[in-house]
Short mmCIF file of C-alpha atoms (C1' of nucleotides) in Angstrom, two decimals:
data_model
loop_
_atom_site.label_atom_id
_atom_site.label_comp_id
_atom_site.label_asym_id
_atom_site.label_seq_id
_atom_site.Cartn_x
_atom_site.Cartn_y
_atom_site.Cartn_z
CA MET A 1 35.33 -15.47 9.86
CA SER A 2 32.89 -16.72 12.48
CA ASP A 3 35.66 -15.66 14.80
CA ALA A 4 35.40 -11.95 13.99
CA ALA A 5 31.66 -12.11 13.93
CA GLY A 6 31.61 -13.77 17.26
CA THR A 7 33.68 -11.13 18.99
CA ARG A 8 31.41 -8.39 17.64
CA ARG A 9 28.08 -9.95 18.47
CA GLY A 10 27.93 -8.47 21.92
CA ARG A 11 28.35 -4.71 21.59
CA SER A 12 25.07 -3.28 20.45
CA ALA A 13 25.79 0.40 19.99
CA GLU A 14 29.51 0.50 19.35
CA GLY A 15 29.41 -2.67 17.27
CA ARG A 16 26.77 -1.41 14.90
CA ALA A 17 28.69 1.80 14.19
CA GLU A 18 31.84 -0.17 13.64
CA VAL A 19 30.22 -2.58 11.24
CA ARG A 20 28.74 0.34 9.38
CA ARG A 21 32.08 2.00 9.01
CA GLU A 22 33.63 -1.23 7.80
CA LEU A 23 30.88 -1.63 5.22
CA VAL A 24 31.26 1.93 3.99
CA ALA A 25 35.03 1.55 3.74
CA ALA A 26 34.75 -1.78 1.96
CA ALA A 27 32.23 -0.38 -0.51
CA ALA A 28 34.29 2.71 -1.23
CA GLY A 29 37.41 0.63 -1.81
CA LEU A 30 35.71 -1.88 -4.06
CA PHE A 31 33.91 0.80 -6.03
CA ALA A 32 37.17 2.67 -6.62
CA ASP A 33 39.07 -0.48 -7.54
CA HIS A 34 36.70 -2.46 -9.70
CA GLY A 35 33.93 0.00 -10.53
CA TYR A 36 30.41 0.30 -9.23
CA ASP A 37 28.54 -2.05 -11.51
CA GLU A 38 31.17 -4.72 -11.23
CA THR A 39 30.91 -4.74 -7.44
CA THR A 40 28.17 -6.86 -5.97
CA VAL A 41 26.65 -6.58 -2.53
CA ASP A 42 28.14 -9.95 -1.80
CA ASP A 43 31.60 -8.57 -2.46
CA ILE A 44 31.05 -5.64 -0.09
CA ALA A 45 29.68 -7.82 2.66
CA THR A 46 32.42 -10.37 2.29
CA ALA A 47 35.09 -7.66 2.29
CA ALA A 48 33.57 -6.24 5.47
CA GLY A 49 33.45 -9.63 7.10
CA VAL A 50 29.70 -9.86 7.42
CA GLY A 51 26.94 -11.74 5.67
CA ARG A 52 25.10 -10.45 2.69
CA ARG A 53 21.85 -10.26 4.62
CA THR A 54 23.50 -8.04 7.23
CA PHE A 55 24.42 -5.48 4.58
CA PHE A 56 20.77 -4.81 3.89
CA ARG A 57 20.18 -4.28 7.61
CA TYR A 58 22.54 -1.28 7.48
CA PHE A 59 21.72 0.14 4.06
CA ARG A 60 18.57 0.21 2.03
CA GLY A 61 20.53 -0.82 -1.04
CA LYS A 62 23.80 -0.82 -2.78
CA GLU A 63 23.61 2.84 -3.67
CA ASP A 64 23.11 3.95 -0.09
CA ALA A 65 26.48 2.54 0.89
CA LEU A 66 28.17 5.15 -1.19
CA SER A 67 26.70 8.25 0.40
CA PRO A 68 25.46 7.33 3.86
CA ASP A 69 25.51 10.92 5.10
CA HIS A 70 22.54 12.02 3.07
CA GLU A 71 19.90 11.75 5.75
CA LEU A 72 22.30 13.26 8.22
CA GLY A 73 22.59 16.34 6.05
CA LEU A 74 18.84 16.61 5.79
CA ALA A 75 18.55 16.30 9.53
CA ARG A 76 21.09 19.06 10.14
CA ILE A 77 19.36 21.41 7.77
CA ALA A 78 16.04 20.72 9.43
CA GLU A 79 17.71 21.37 12.74
CA VAL A 80 18.90 24.78 11.62
CA PHE A 81 15.40 25.71 10.49
CA ALA A 82 13.82 24.34 13.65
CA GLY A 83 16.20 26.31 15.87
CA ALA A 84 15.52 29.61 14.16
CA HIS A 85 13.15 32.28 15.24
CA PRO A 86 9.98 32.44 13.11
CA THR A 87 10.66 36.10 12.39
CA GLU A 88 14.30 35.63 11.51
CA PRO A 89 15.26 37.06 8.10
CA LEU A 90 15.24 34.31 5.54
CA LEU A 91 18.36 35.09 3.61
CA PRO A 92 20.96 34.54 6.35
CA LEU A 93 18.92 31.62 7.67
CA VAL A 94 18.93 29.84 4.34
CA LEU A 95 22.60 30.55 3.93
CA ARG A 96 23.36 29.08 7.32
CA ALA A 97 21.29 25.99 6.60
CA ALA A 98 22.89 25.40 3.23
CA GLU A 99 26.44 25.87 4.48
CA THR A 100 25.81 23.23 7.07
CA VAL A 101 26.15 20.62 4.36
CA PHE A 102 29.62 21.82 3.51
CA ASP A 103 30.88 20.53 6.80
CA LEU A 104 29.84 17.01 5.90
CA TYR A 105 32.19 17.04 2.95
CA LEU A 106 35.01 18.56 4.95
CA ASP A 107 35.17 15.63 7.31
CA ASP A 108 37.14 13.53 4.86
CA VAL A 109 38.01 15.27 1.65
CA GLU A 110 39.56 12.25 -0.04
CA VAL A 111 36.38 10.22 0.29
CA ALA A 112 34.36 13.11 -1.02
CA ARG A 113 36.52 13.46 -4.09
CA SER A 114 36.44 9.76 -4.75
CA ARG A 115 32.65 9.77 -4.45
CA PHE A 116 32.45 12.75 -6.74
CA ARG A 117 34.34 10.99 -9.50
CA LEU A 118 32.25 7.88 -9.10
CA VAL A 119 28.95 9.71 -9.13
CA ARG A 120 30.06 11.71 -12.14
CA ASP A 121 30.88 8.63 -14.18
CA VAL A 122 28.23 6.08 -13.29
CA PRO A 123 24.76 6.88 -14.70
CA ALA A 124 22.91 5.00 -11.99
CA LEU A 125 24.68 6.98 -9.34
CA ARG A 126 24.01 10.22 -11.16
CA ASP A 127 20.31 9.51 -10.97
CA ARG A 128 20.69 8.60 -7.35
CA GLU A 129 22.48 11.87 -6.71
CA ALA A 130 19.74 13.77 -8.49
CA ALA A 131 17.17 12.19 -6.24
CA SER A 132 19.26 13.12 -3.25
CA VAL A 133 19.54 16.71 -4.42
CA HIS A 134 15.80 16.64 -4.95
CA HIS A 135 15.30 15.80 -1.27
CA TYR A 136 17.39 18.78 -0.23
CA ARG A 137 15.39 21.01 -2.54
CA ARG A 138 12.16 19.66 -1.18
CA LEU A 139 13.21 20.34 2.37
CA PHE A 140 14.17 23.94 1.58
CA THR A 141 10.93 24.40 -0.33
CA ARG A 142 8.89 23.14 2.55
CA GLU A 143 10.60 25.38 5.09
CA LEU A 144 10.45 28.44 2.86
CA THR A 145 6.82 27.81 1.93
CA ALA A 146 5.87 27.71 5.60
CA ARG A 147 7.71 30.97 6.21
CA LEU A 148 6.31 32.66 3.13
CA ALA A 149 2.71 31.93 4.01
CA GLY A 150 0.50 34.84 3.15
CA VAL A 151 3.04 36.40 0.84
CA PRO A 152 1.78 36.71 -2.76
CA ASP A 153 3.20 33.90 -4.87
CA GLY A 154 4.73 32.50 -1.71
CA GLU A 155 4.87 28.90 -2.93
CA LEU A 156 6.29 29.87 -6.23
CA ARG A 157 8.90 32.11 -4.67
CA ALA A 158 9.80 29.40 -2.17
CA ALA A 159 10.21 26.80 -4.89
CA VAL A 160 12.39 29.10 -7.00
CA SER A 161 14.50 30.18 -4.06
CA ALA A 162 14.98 26.65 -2.84
CA ALA A 163 16.04 25.44 -6.26
CA ALA A 164 18.41 28.38 -6.68
CA ILE A 165 19.96 27.81 -3.27
CA VAL A 166 20.53 24.12 -3.83
CA ALA A 167 21.85 24.72 -7.35
CA ALA A 168 24.29 27.34 -6.17
CA HIS A 169 25.40 25.11 -3.39
CA ASN A 170 25.92 22.18 -5.69
CA GLN A 171 27.68 24.30 -8.26
CA ALA A 172 30.10 25.57 -5.63
CA LEU A 173 30.67 22.13 -4.25
CA ARG A 174 31.08 20.60 -7.68
CA ARG A 175 33.60 23.19 -8.74
CA TRP A 176 35.54 22.76 -5.55
CA LEU A 177 35.69 18.96 -5.94
CA ALA A 178 36.48 19.12 -9.68
CA ASP A 179 39.27 21.65 -9.21
CA GLY A 180 41.13 19.50 -6.78
CA GLY A 181 39.29 19.98 -3.56
CA ARG A 182 42.06 21.56 -1.56
CA LEU A 183 41.09 22.82 1.85
CA ALA A 184 42.37 26.29 0.99
CA ASP A 185 39.66 26.65 -1.62
CA VAL A 186 36.80 26.08 0.78
CA ASP A 187 36.60 29.76 1.59
CA ALA A 188 36.56 30.65 -2.08
CA CYS A 189 33.89 28.02 -2.60
CA ARG A 190 31.78 29.45 0.19
CA GLY A 191 32.16 32.93 -1.21
CA HIS A 192 31.27 31.56 -4.58
CA PHE A 193 28.14 30.20 -3.04
CA ARG A 194 27.20 33.28 -1.05
CA ARG A 195 27.52 35.41 -4.16
CA VAL A 196 24.21 34.22 -5.63
CA ALA A 197 22.23 34.40 -2.46
CA PRO A 198 21.34 38.11 -2.54
CA MET A 199 19.52 37.80 -5.83
CA LEU A 200 16.95 35.38 -4.46
CA PRO A 201 13.32 36.42 -4.19
CA LEU A 202 13.13 35.92 -0.46
CA GLU A 203 11.01 37.78 2.00
CA PRO A 204 11.92 38.02 5.70
CA ASP A 205 8.31 38.61 6.76
CA ASP A 206 4.98 39.20 5.17
CA ALA A 207 6.42 42.58 4.28
CA GLY A 208 5.07 42.82 0.79
CA LEU A 209 6.48 43.36 -2.60
CA GLU A 210 7.92 46.81 -2.07
CA ASP A 211 10.62 45.23 -0.01
CA VAL A 212 11.49 42.96 -2.85
CA THR A 213 12.41 46.02 -4.82
CA ARG A 214 14.82 47.16 -2.17
CA ARG A 215 16.23 43.69 -1.81
CA LEU A 216 16.77 43.24 -5.50
CA GLU A 217 18.45 46.66 -5.73
CA ARG A 218 20.71 45.71 -2.87
CA ALA A 219 21.56 42.45 -4.64
CA ALA A 220 22.32 44.31 -7.82
CA ASN A 221 24.54 46.66 -5.94
CA ALA A 222 26.34 43.76 -4.32
CA LEU A 223 26.91 42.19 -7.70
CA GLU A 224 28.15 45.46 -9.15
CA GLY A 225 30.38 46.05 -6.15
CA ARG A 226 32.47 42.94 -6.47
CA GLN A 227 32.92 43.13 -10.20
CA ASP A 228 36.72 43.02 -10.04
CA GLY A 229 37.80 42.04 -6.53
CA ARG A 230 37.43 38.30 -6.13
CA SER A 231 39.33 37.19 -3.01
CA GLU A 232 39.33 40.55 -1.28
CA ARG A 233 35.88 40.11 0.16
CA ARG A 234 37.02 38.47 3.34
CA THR A 235 38.60 41.72 4.55
CA GLY A 236 35.54 43.83 3.83
CA MET B 1 -2.29 -14.37 -29.09
CA SER B 2 0.15 -15.81 -31.63
CA ASP B 3 -2.59 -14.65 -33.97
CA ALA B 4 -2.23 -10.97 -33.15
CA ALA B 5 1.49 -11.24 -33.07
CA GLY B 6 1.48 -12.85 -36.47
CA THR B 7 -0.48 -10.11 -38.10
CA ARG B 8 1.80 -7.49 -36.61
CA ARG B 9 5.11 -9.03 -37.46
CA GLY B 10 5.30 -7.49 -40.84
CA ARG B 11 4.95 -3.76 -40.43
CA SER B 12 8.27 -2.43 -39.29
CA ALA B 13 7.58 1.23 -38.71
CA GLU B 14 3.87 1.34 -38.05
CA GLY B 15 3.97 -1.89 -36.07
CA ARG B 16 6.59 -0.71 -33.68
CA ALA B 17 4.73 2.49 -32.87
CA GLU B 18 1.55 0.52 -32.35
CA VAL B 19 3.19 -1.97 -30.03
CA ARG B 20 4.73 0.90 -28.13
CA ARG B 21 1.36 2.58 -27.66
CA GLU B 22 -0.19 -0.67 -26.50
CA LEU B 23 2.57 -1.18 -23.99
CA VAL B 24 2.19 2.35 -22.64
CA ALA B 25 -1.57 1.99 -22.37
CA ALA B 26 -1.30 -1.40 -20.68
CA ALA B 27 1.24 -0.08 -18.20
CA ALA B 28 -0.84 3.01 -17.37
CA GLY B 29 -3.94 0.91 -16.85
CA LEU B 30 -2.26 -1.65 -14.67
CA PHE B 31 -0.43 0.94 -12.65
CA ALA B 32 -3.67 2.82 -12.00
CA ASP B 33 -5.61 -0.34 -11.13
CA HIS B 34 -3.23 -2.43 -9.07
CA GLY B 35 -0.43 0.00 -8.17
CA TYR B 36 3.08 0.33 -9.46
CA ASP B 37 4.95 -2.09 -7.29
CA GLU B 38 2.31 -4.75 -7.65
CA THR B 39 2.53 -4.66 -11.43
CA THR B 40 5.29 -6.75 -12.97
CA VAL B 41 6.78 -6.34 -16.41
CA ASP B 42 5.29 -9.71 -17.22
CA ASP B 43 1.83 -8.35 -16.52
CA ILE B 44 2.37 -5.36 -18.80
CA ALA B 45 3.73 -7.48 -21.59
CA THR B 46 0.94 -9.99 -21.29
CA ALA B 47 -1.70 -7.26 -21.22
CA ALA B 48 -0.18 -5.75 -24.38
CA GLY B 49 -0.08 -9.14 -26.08
CA VAL B 50 3.68 -9.34 -26.40
CA GLY B 51 6.38 -11.30 -24.70
CA ARG B 52 8.29 -10.10 -21.70
CA ARG B 53 11.50 -9.89 -23.68
CA THR B 54 9.87 -7.60 -26.20
CA PHE B 55 9.00 -5.10 -23.48
CA PHE B 56 12.66 -4.48 -22.81
CA ARG B 57 13.21 -3.87 -26.52
CA TYR B 58 10.88 -0.88 -26.29
CA PHE B 59 11.73 0.49 -22.83
CA ARG B 60 14.89 0.49 -20.78
CA GLY B 61 12.97 -0.58 -17.76
CA LYS B 62 9.67 -0.65 -15.98
CA GLU B 63 9.87 3.02 -14.98
CA ASP B 64 10.37 4.20 -18.55
CA ALA B 65 6.99 2.82 -19.56
CA LEU B 66 5.29 5.41 -17.37
CA SER B 67 6.78 8.54 -18.89
CA PRO B 68 8.00 7.77 -22.38
CA ASP B 69 7.95 11.43 -23.47
CA HIS B 70 10.90 12.43 -21.40
CA GLU B 71 13.53 12.32 -24.09
CA LEU B 72 11.13 13.91 -26.50
CA GLY B 73 10.82 16.90 -24.23
CA LEU B 74 14.61 17.17 -23.94
CA ALA B 75 14.90 17.02 -27.71
CA ARG B 76 12.35 19.78 -28.20
CA ILE B 77 14.12 22.05 -25.74
CA ALA B 78 17.41 21.43 -27.42
CA GLU B 79 15.74 22.18 -30.74
CA VAL B 80 14.54 25.56 -29.46
CA PHE B 81 18.05 26.45 -28.32
CA ALA B 82 19.60 25.22 -31.53
CA GLY B 83 17.24 27.27 -33.64
CA ALA B 84 17.89 30.50 -31.80
CA HIS B 85 20.30 33.22 -32.79
CA PRO B 86 23.43 33.30 -30.65
CA THR B 87 22.78 36.91 -29.81
CA GLU B 88 19.10 36.42 -28.93
CA PRO B 89 18.18 37.70 -25.47
CA LEU B 90 18.21 34.84 -23.03
CA LEU B 91 15.11 35.56 -21.08
CA PRO B 92 12.50 35.10 -23.81
CA LEU B 93 14.54 32.24 -25.27
CA VAL B 94 14.53 30.37 -21.99
CA LEU B 95 10.85 31.05 -21.56
CA ARG B 96 10.10 29.69 -24.99
CA ALA B 97 12.17 26.59 -24.36
CA ALA B 98 10.55 25.88 -21.04
CA GLU B 99 7.04 26.39 -22.27
CA THR B 100 7.64 23.83 -24.99
CA VAL B 101 7.30 21.15 -22.37
CA PHE B 102 3.83 22.31 -21.45
CA ASP B 103 2.58 21.12 -24.80
CA LEU B 104 3.60 17.56 -24.04
CA TYR B 105 1.27 17.51 -21.08
CA LEU B 106 -1.55 19.10 -23.02
CA ASP B 107 -1.74 16.24 -25.49
CA ASP B 108 -3.68 14.05 -23.13
CA VAL B 109 -4.53 15.69 -19.85
CA GLU B 110 -6.08 12.62 -18.24
CA VAL B 111 -2.91 10.58 -18.64
CA ALA B 112 -0.88 13.45 -17.26
CA ARG B 113 -3.04 13.65 -14.17
CA SER B 114 -2.95 9.91 -13.64
CA ARG B 115 0.83 9.98 -13.97
CA PHE B 116 1.03 12.87 -11.56
CA ARG B 117 -0.85 11.02 -8.84
CA LEU B 118 1.22 7.93 -9.39
CA VAL B 119 4.54 9.73 -9.26
CA ARG B 120 3.49 11.64 -6.21
CA ASP B 121 2.62 8.48 -4.27
CA VAL B 122 5.28 5.96 -5.24
CA PRO B 123 8.75 6.69 -3.84
CA ALA B 124 10.59 4.89 -6.61
CA LEU B 125 8.79 6.99 -9.20
CA ARG B 126 9.47 10.18 -7.24
CA ASP B 127 13.17 9.45 -7.47
CA ARG B 128 12.78 8.69 -11.13
CA GLU B 129 11.00 11.95 -11.65
CA ALA B 130 13.73 13.76 -9.76
CA ALA B 131 16.30 12.29 -12.10
CA SER B 132 14.20 13.36 -15.05
CA VAL B 133 13.94 16.92 -13.75
CA HIS B 134 17.66 16.79 -13.23
CA HIS B 135 18.18 16.09 -16.92
CA TYR B 136 16.09 19.11 -17.83
CA ARG B 137 18.08 21.25 -15.45
CA ARG B 138 21.33 19.96 -16.88
CA LEU B 139 20.25 20.79 -20.41
CA PHE B 140 19.33 24.36 -19.45
CA THR B 141 22.56 24.73 -17.51
CA ARG B 142 24.61 23.60 -20.48
CA GLU B 143 22.88 25.92 -22.92
CA LEU B 144 23.02 28.89 -20.58
CA THR B 145 26.65 28.22 -19.67
CA ALA B 146 27.57 28.27 -23.34
CA ARG B 147 25.73 31.57 -23.83
CA LEU B 148 27.12 33.13 -20.70
CA ALA B 149 30.75 32.40 -21.61
CA GLY B 150 32.96 35.30 -20.64
CA VAL B 151 30.41 36.80 -18.23
CA PRO B 152 31.69 36.95 -14.65
CA ASP B 153 30.28 34.07 -12.62
CA GLY B 154 28.75 32.78 -15.84
CA GLU B 155 28.61 29.14 -14.77
CA LEU B 156 27.18 29.98 -11.42
CA ARG B 157 24.58 32.25 -12.93
CA ALA B 158 23.68 29.65 -15.50
CA ALA B 159 23.28 26.96 -12.88
CA VAL B 160 21.09 29.16 -10.69
CA SER B 161 18.97 30.37 -13.56
CA ALA B 162 18.48 26.88 -14.95
CA ALA B 163 17.43 25.55 -11.54
CA ALA B 164 15.05 28.46 -11.05
CA ILE B 165 13.51 28.03 -14.46
CA VAL B 166 12.93 24.33 -14.03
CA ALA B 167 11.65 24.78 -10.53
CA ALA B 168 9.19 27.46 -11.60
CA HIS B 169 8.06 25.33 -14.47
CA ASN B 170 7.54 22.32 -12.27
CA GLN B 171 5.79 24.37 -9.62
CA ALA B 172 3.37 25.71 -12.18
CA LEU B 173 2.80 22.31 -13.70
CA ARG B 174 2.39 20.70 -10.33
CA ARG B 175 -0.16 23.23 -9.19
CA TRP B 176 -2.06 22.87 -12.39
CA LEU B 177 -2.21 19.09 -12.12
CA ALA B 178 -3.00 19.11 -8.41
CA ASP B 179 -5.83 21.63 -8.77
CA GLY B 180 -7.65 19.54 -11.31
CA GLY B 181 -5.81 20.21 -14.51
CA ARG B 182 -8.58 21.87 -16.42
CA LEU B 183 -7.60 23.30 -19.74
CA ALA B 184 -8.87 26.74 -18.76
CA ASP B 185 -6.15 26.99 -16.13
CA VAL B 186 -3.31 26.50 -18.54
CA ASP B 187 -3.10 30.23 -19.21
CA ALA B 188 -3.05 30.97 -15.51
CA CYS B 189 -0.39 28.32 -15.08
CA ARG B 190 1.73 29.83 -17.80
CA GLY B 191 1.35 33.27 -16.30
CA HIS B 192 2.21 31.77 -12.95
CA PHE B 193 5.34 30.47 -14.54
CA ARG B 194 6.24 33.63 -16.43
CA ARG B 195 5.93 35.63 -13.22
CA VAL B 196 9.25 34.39 -11.82
CA ALA B 197 11.22 34.65 -14.95
CA PRO B 198 12.15 38.35 -14.78
CA MET B 199 13.95 37.93 -11.54
CA LEU B 200 16.54 35.58 -12.92
CA PRO B 201 20.15 36.59 -13.17
CA LEU B 202 20.33 36.25 -16.91
CA GLU B 203 22.48 38.16 -19.33
CA PRO B 204 21.63 38.55 -23.00
CA ASP B 205 25.21 39.18 -24.00
CA ASP B 206 28.55 39.78 -22.35
CA ALA B 207 27.06 43.10 -21.35
CA GLY B 208 28.40 43.24 -17.86
CA LEU B 209 26.97 43.61 -14.44
CA GLU B 210 25.54 47.06 -14.84
CA ASP B 211 22.84 45.59 -16.93
CA VAL B 212 21.97 43.18 -14.19
CA THR B 213 21.05 46.17 -12.09
CA ARG B 214 18.64 47.42 -14.70
CA ARG B 215 17.22 43.95 -15.21
CA LEU B 216 16.65 43.38 -11.56
CA GLU B 217 15.01 46.75 -11.17
CA ARG B 218 12.73 45.93 -14.04
CA ALA B 219 11.88 42.60 -12.44
CA ALA B 220 11.10 44.32 -9.16
CA ASN B 221 8.89 46.77 -10.95
CA ALA B 222 7.11 43.97 -12.70
CA LEU B 223 6.53 42.29 -9.37
CA GLU B 224 5.29 45.48 -7.82
CA GLY B 225 3.01 46.16 -10.74
CA ARG B 226 0.93 43.03 -10.46
CA GLN B 227 0.56 43.08 -6.72
CA ASP B 228 -3.29 43.04 -6.76
CA GLY B 229 -4.48 42.19 -10.22
CA ARG B 230 -4.25 38.47 -10.79
CA SER B 231 -6.41 37.45 -13.76
CA GLU B 232 -6.52 40.88 -15.36
CA ARG B 233 -3.15 40.49 -16.95
CA ARG B 234 -4.42 39.04 -20.16
CA THR B 235 -6.16 42.32 -21.08
CA GLY B 236 -3.20 44.54 -20.20
"C1'" DC C 1 7.94 -20.44 -57.24
"C1'" DA C 2 12.09 -21.32 -54.56
"C1'" DC C 3 15.84 -19.33 -51.96
"C1'" DC C 4 18.07 -16.39 -48.71
"C1'" DG C 5 19.16 -12.28 -45.82
"C1'" DT C 6 17.10 -9.31 -42.46
"C1'" DA C 7 14.42 -7.88 -38.69
"C1'" DA C 8 11.45 -8.48 -35.01
"C1'" DC C 9 9.72 -11.67 -31.70
"C1'" DG C 10 9.40 -15.30 -27.91
"C1'" DG C 11 11.44 -18.28 -24.80
"C1'" DC C 12 15.06 -19.78 -21.93
"C1'" DA C 13 18.62 -19.22 -18.68
"C1'" DC C 14 21.44 -16.44 -15.89
"C1'" DT C 15 23.16 -12.72 -12.69
"C1'" DG C 16 22.05 -9.69 -9.14
"C1'" DC C 17 19.11 -6.83 -6.06
"C1'" DG C 18 16.06 -6.75 -2.33
"C1'" DT C 19 13.03 -9.24 1.12
"C1'" DG C 20 10.80 -12.69 4.14
"C1'" DC C 21 11.54 -16.28 7.04
"C1'" DC C 22 13.86 -19.11 10.30
"C1'" DA C 23 17.49 -20.86 13.17
"C1'" DC C 24 21.36 -19.64 16.09
"C1'" DA C 25 24.35 -17.15 19.24
"C1'" DA C 26 25.36 -13.66 22.69
"C1'" DG C 27 23.97 -10.69 26.36
"C1'" DC C 28 20.67 -9.56 30.08
"C1'" DA C 29 17.27 -10.40 33.80
"C1'" DA C 30 14.76 -13.25 37.04
"C1'" DT D 1 19.15 -22.59 34.94
"C1'" DT D 2 15.27 -20.53 32.04
"C1'" DG D 3 13.32 -17.04 29.25
"C1'" DC D 4 13.56 -12.71 26.58
"C1'" DT D 5 15.73 -9.49 23.44
"C1'" DT D 6 18.87 -8.27 19.86
"C1'" DG D 7 21.92 -8.97 16.10
"C1'" DT D 8 23.39 -12.16 12.80
"C1'" DG D 9 23.81 -15.67 8.80
"C1'" DG D 10 21.76 -18.63 5.59
"C1'" DC D 11 18.23 -20.08 2.67
"C1'" DA D 12 14.75 -19.35 -0.63
"C1'" DC D 13 11.85 -16.54 -3.33
"C1'" DG D 14 10.14 -12.87 -6.62
"C1'" DC D 15 11.45 -9.76 -9.86
"C1'" DA D 16 14.38 -6.65 -12.93
"C1'" DG D 17 17.32 -6.68 -16.63
"C1'" DT D 18 20.47 -9.04 -20.13
"C1'" DG D 19 22.53 -12.40 -23.32
"C1'" DC D 20 21.65 -15.95 -26.37
"C1'" DC D 21 19.29 -18.63 -29.72
"C1'" DG D 22 15.57 -20.63 -32.41
"C1'" DT D 23 11.53 -19.17 -34.97
"C1'" DT D 24 8.71 -16.59 -37.99
"C1'" DA D 25 7.30 -13.18 -41.29
"C1'" DC D 26 8.75 -10.05 -44.82
"C1'" DG D 27 11.36 -8.37 -48.95
"C1'" DG D 28 14.43 -9.00 -52.57
"C1'" DT D 29 16.56 -12.02 -56.15
"C1'" DG D 30 17.10 -15.84 -59.34
#
DNA sequence: CACCGTAACGGCACTGCGTGCCACAAGCAA
DNA sequence: TTGCTTGTGGCACGCAGTGCCGTTACGGTG
């Protein structure tokens, strides 16, 4: 065991990523096999071939080893917002930012499904997931608040829109993972998600409340329009 | 100290409630004075005049001692939903349920403000609060999903509406607590909260999507109507 | 009054998480 | 070689939370 550690000691960049992957894989395997609470950090570290102390140099705690992409998702969303024009309409911008997170789950579907089951069943992980979702919501709220400055009830509208966006996103993701998580359903999931977006109280500029009326009417029309057709929307 | 414990040993119902209050008060005081992380469970138990083991017989953990009203709030909301007619329109019902939680904070404003500052500053408590909010959201989602059965996109609409309701409620509460938390502002806070409600995608029955159009138009009109008047709404 | 069942409490010990500290090994530069 | 940096492992510590058991007060029963 000091053998494997010795051969890895040198590489600073590649070695760290490799150790991290091994720790994530070990944690996922042990969690799936013996459960979350029954798996100790010592078990994960030993399975990955490193010391217990090293584990905490890669993850803040045992829970972080399960979903290590959380901060990456936050960074990507922030990137989308940072790369957008200040006058860009908010609705497509928010959609683009939210859909960015979908790609993180598409990287390895099997791991995502395994994580989903685990988070659904273990209370401690449910709370952790809730905190994670809270961070996404906070980020959206911050960005929307900054872009809704000057608009009446801007903060309130930003908070509501952010919560609705994140909830719709999670609902779509949850349904996709619970129903099997086949890749063919990703489009349906995304459509499922986009469906709610037009009914959000978002303002592209400091236009005023008259534009909300038009936007809400458009959203209502969109809802009315796809009352029967479900998978036909990709052709329109 | 074995003196006070001895006199309390007898009363089973009154004694438990008293010990619980003492523990909550001790925890609040120690958290405010020395910080959350610097306060151990031993400190709280000692300050309350009980043993450390007893603390864990009253609270699941250190974090629960800060906001012991959480489950009570959930119970009250569930009570509102349970006492409503199945055909009752959802919008006023949801409003009534959400506003029930306001009363919990009005019982002792000073404690609420102290808790607010603490939760805002300590990361561990922020996550705990996020999990708590998540439970509220889940409860609303469950109730709305049951009442939107049969409606197209019922689950999605329930999830979005629940998230929006809870977000609006928290936004109003947060602003109230951050701005000083004077009792005179409670009405403004409640109006602040009610303002978003009409734009939610809620359905009173299995009416269909045509009614959404009307509802959204009404919401837009309501928004347009109060564009300038802010505190005049109590007279109209 | 004496006896016993129950319930709450306190103390003890234990597991496990997370952290601080220190020694050691490998690579790099002078 | 010597010195510096970086990553690592081990050790010890504080603390959260739990299981277990002895103790103590109360209420009922004879």
